[in-house]
XYZ file of C-alpha atoms in Angstrom:
211
model
C -13.759 -6.891 -21.309
C -11.342 -9.321 -22.884
C -7.984 -10.809 -21.650
C -5.611 -11.637 -24.508
C -2.972 -14.246 -23.617
C 0.387 -13.600 -25.010
C 3.675 -15.468 -25.725
C 6.972 -14.712 -27.448
C 5.065 -14.754 -30.605
C 2.975 -11.880 -29.562
C -0.503 -11.209 -28.085
C -3.181 -13.803 -28.413
C -0.523 -16.299 -29.751
C -0.090 -18.306 -26.601
C -2.329 -21.111 -27.413
C -5.110 -20.068 -25.069
C -8.511 -18.815 -26.019
C -9.341 -15.157 -25.246
C -10.868 -14.835 -21.739
C -14.067 -12.856 -21.460
C -15.188 -11.027 -18.359
C -18.650 -9.541 -18.429
C -21.828 -9.614 -16.453
C -24.792 -11.834 -17.055
C -26.017 -15.218 -16.036
C -23.310 -17.763 -15.994
C -20.685 -15.170 -17.035
C -17.340 -14.771 -15.256
C -18.418 -11.578 -13.202
C -22.069 -12.626 -12.557
C -24.351 -9.821 -11.663
C -26.732 -8.327 -14.059
C -25.850 -6.000 -16.986
C -27.334 -2.582 -17.014
C -27.133 0.391 -19.238
C -24.034 2.511 -18.513
C -22.396 0.197 -15.986
C -19.017 0.816 -17.672
C -17.541 -2.479 -16.772
C -13.814 -2.296 -17.649
C -13.641 1.475 -17.673
C -10.458 1.135 -15.489
C -8.158 -1.919 -15.173
C -5.181 -2.991 -13.055
C -3.435 -6.357 -13.115
C -0.244 -8.169 -11.876
C 0.935 -10.531 -9.178
C 0.848 -9.963 -5.493
C 4.058 -10.171 -3.429
C 3.157 -13.775 -2.741
C 2.985 -14.564 -6.527
C -0.900 -14.677 -6.765
C -2.227 -13.228 -10.015
C -4.938 -10.649 -9.755
C -7.190 -8.569 -12.025
C -9.112 -5.451 -10.852
C -11.987 -4.257 -13.048
C -13.649 -0.912 -12.548
C -17.414 -0.456 -13.018
C -17.967 3.128 -12.148
C -21.455 3.413 -13.543
C -22.802 0.548 -11.578
C -25.983 1.319 -9.653
C -26.096 -0.058 -6.092
C -29.858 -0.699 -5.449
C -31.475 2.585 -6.336
C -28.304 4.636 -5.945
C -27.389 5.521 -9.508
C -23.761 5.565 -10.638
C -22.413 4.684 -7.311
C -19.905 2.407 -8.814
C -17.747 -0.590 -7.653
C -14.997 -2.846 -8.738
C -14.464 -6.626 -9.313
C -11.474 -8.208 -7.737
C -10.382 -11.384 -9.592
C -7.878 -13.449 -7.663
C -5.724 -16.605 -8.248
C -5.515 -19.118 -11.211
C -9.058 -20.146 -10.199
C -10.101 -16.587 -10.989
C -12.260 -16.136 -7.877
C -14.431 -13.083 -8.305
C -15.822 -10.664 -5.639
C -17.598 -7.388 -6.181
C -16.722 -4.499 -3.855
C -18.689 -1.278 -3.335
C -18.415 1.367 -0.629
C -21.004 -0.528 1.383
C -19.023 -3.755 1.358
C -18.078 -4.898 4.882
C -16.573 -8.384 4.447
C -12.836 -7.451 5.212
C -13.421 -4.373 7.358
C -15.020 -1.088 6.617
C -14.426 0.162 3.002
C -13.787 4.015 3.052
C -16.746 6.123 2.170
C -20.464 5.284 1.669
C -22.550 4.579 -1.454
C -23.837 7.870 -2.969
C -25.282 8.924 -6.193
C -22.505 9.845 -8.817
C -19.583 8.642 -6.713
C -18.288 6.780 -9.784
C -16.328 4.459 -7.506
C -13.829 2.455 -9.655
C -13.237 5.222 -12.207
C -9.496 4.924 -11.754
C -7.368 2.072 -10.597
C -3.665 1.562 -9.696
C -1.805 -1.257 -8.085
C 1.557 -2.649 -6.905
C 2.364 -6.227 -5.627
C 1.347 -5.184 -2.039
C -1.396 -2.485 -2.416
C -3.939 -1.072 -4.775
C -5.950 2.157 -4.905
C -9.464 2.905 -6.190
C -10.565 6.421 -7.400
C -13.903 7.920 -6.444
C -13.984 11.307 -8.305
C -17.619 11.945 -7.674
C -17.443 11.537 -3.952
C -19.165 14.239 -2.076
C -17.394 15.499 1.099
C -20.197 16.893 3.251
C -22.004 19.384 1.032
C -19.129 19.660 -1.384
C -20.064 17.625 -4.395
C -17.715 15.970 -6.785
C -14.788 16.690 -4.448
C -13.483 13.120 -4.836
C -11.552 10.610 -2.834
C -9.391 7.534 -3.000
C -9.586 4.211 -1.216
C -6.428 2.074 -0.427
C -6.475 -1.641 -0.134
C -4.127 -4.444 0.494
C -4.022 -7.694 -1.603
C -4.404 -9.628 1.552
C -7.753 -11.388 1.428
C -10.174 -11.641 4.273
C -13.216 -13.800 3.700
C -12.210 -13.634 0.100
C -12.223 -9.878 -0.145
C -9.305 -7.495 -0.436
C -8.432 -5.753 2.916
C -9.299 -1.969 3.044
C -6.479 0.194 4.566
C -7.548 3.856 4.458
C -9.312 6.522 2.680
C -7.675 9.701 1.182
C -9.287 13.043 0.457
C -8.588 16.711 0.641
C -10.528 17.256 3.849
C -7.545 15.608 5.628
C -4.790 17.562 7.225
C -2.175 15.395 5.682
C -3.450 16.060 2.191
C -2.508 19.321 0.485
C -5.299 21.651 -0.738
C -8.914 21.939 0.422
C -11.995 20.092 -0.916
C -13.871 22.143 -3.576
C -16.907 21.371 -5.722
C -15.711 19.676 -8.838
C -12.245 18.886 -7.710
C -12.572 15.185 -8.803
C -9.784 14.037 -6.611
C -8.833 10.579 -7.704
C -9.969 10.942 -11.347
C -6.409 9.438 -12.204
C -4.035 7.381 -10.189
C -0.419 6.083 -10.480
C 1.249 3.721 -7.986
C 4.700 2.144 -7.732
C 6.431 -0.173 -5.229
C 8.725 1.454 -2.673
C 11.316 -0.031 -0.369
C 12.076 2.147 2.706
C 15.696 2.776 3.736
C 16.959 -0.174 5.665
C 14.144 -2.499 4.738
C 15.052 -5.909 3.222
C 11.964 -6.122 0.988
C 9.652 -3.834 -0.900
C 6.645 -3.593 1.395
C 5.404 -0.031 0.722
C 3.911 1.782 -2.206
C 4.013 5.388 -3.445
C 0.720 6.745 -4.863
C 0.137 9.931 -7.149
C -3.474 11.273 -7.352
C -4.888 13.462 -10.077
C -7.168 16.404 -9.176
C -8.167 17.743 -12.516
C -10.880 20.104 -11.262
C -8.809 21.794 -8.580
C -8.937 25.644 -9.176
C -5.589 26.071 -7.447
C -3.959 24.284 -10.561
C -3.566 26.559 -13.605
C -4.354 24.952 -17.012
C -1.333 24.063 -19.033
C -2.024 26.787 -21.625
C -1.666 29.444 -18.972
C 1.944 28.520 -18.009
C 4.721 30.582 -19.533
C 5.982 29.317 -22.832
C 9.673 28.926 -23.625
């Protein structure tokens, strides 16, 4: 993937060369390129509440060992552009929700605010329910250089509406915005919306009554 620096004159007119992020020896992301890794399939970027720039790069086709299409994401932090790679088996800053499985496609969707970010895993299996999907939540707080995991969300939880079904793909799309609770002096929370495109409880748009 490429980062284009901007200015008041437009994209790539800020006097800086285009920054490239891709796998390979000596490259910014490290690692080894493989067929269908899909590096850059999903992206999120901005600044944390502390002013540190970040870039999150999804790689949902990444194979983890012999586990095909398990997926992962790269977290690029600070002006030094420190890079760490996170999978569902990463345990540097606490347990990341879920475990590495075939076809998880971890990192297919990303959304972020200055305080949090979310990672979609639309291929996540819940028990024997394949492709049910799930979402992992993180804080931008770094522990041993890695973003801190907060929680996992899926339809097998009482607080989440609906029930897990084969092919739901919970987490295939994500959106997140900052939120300041009533009475709070700063924006410390985030609101997250999760797409579930395969849910049979949701009728296709073409079936809704037309005006």
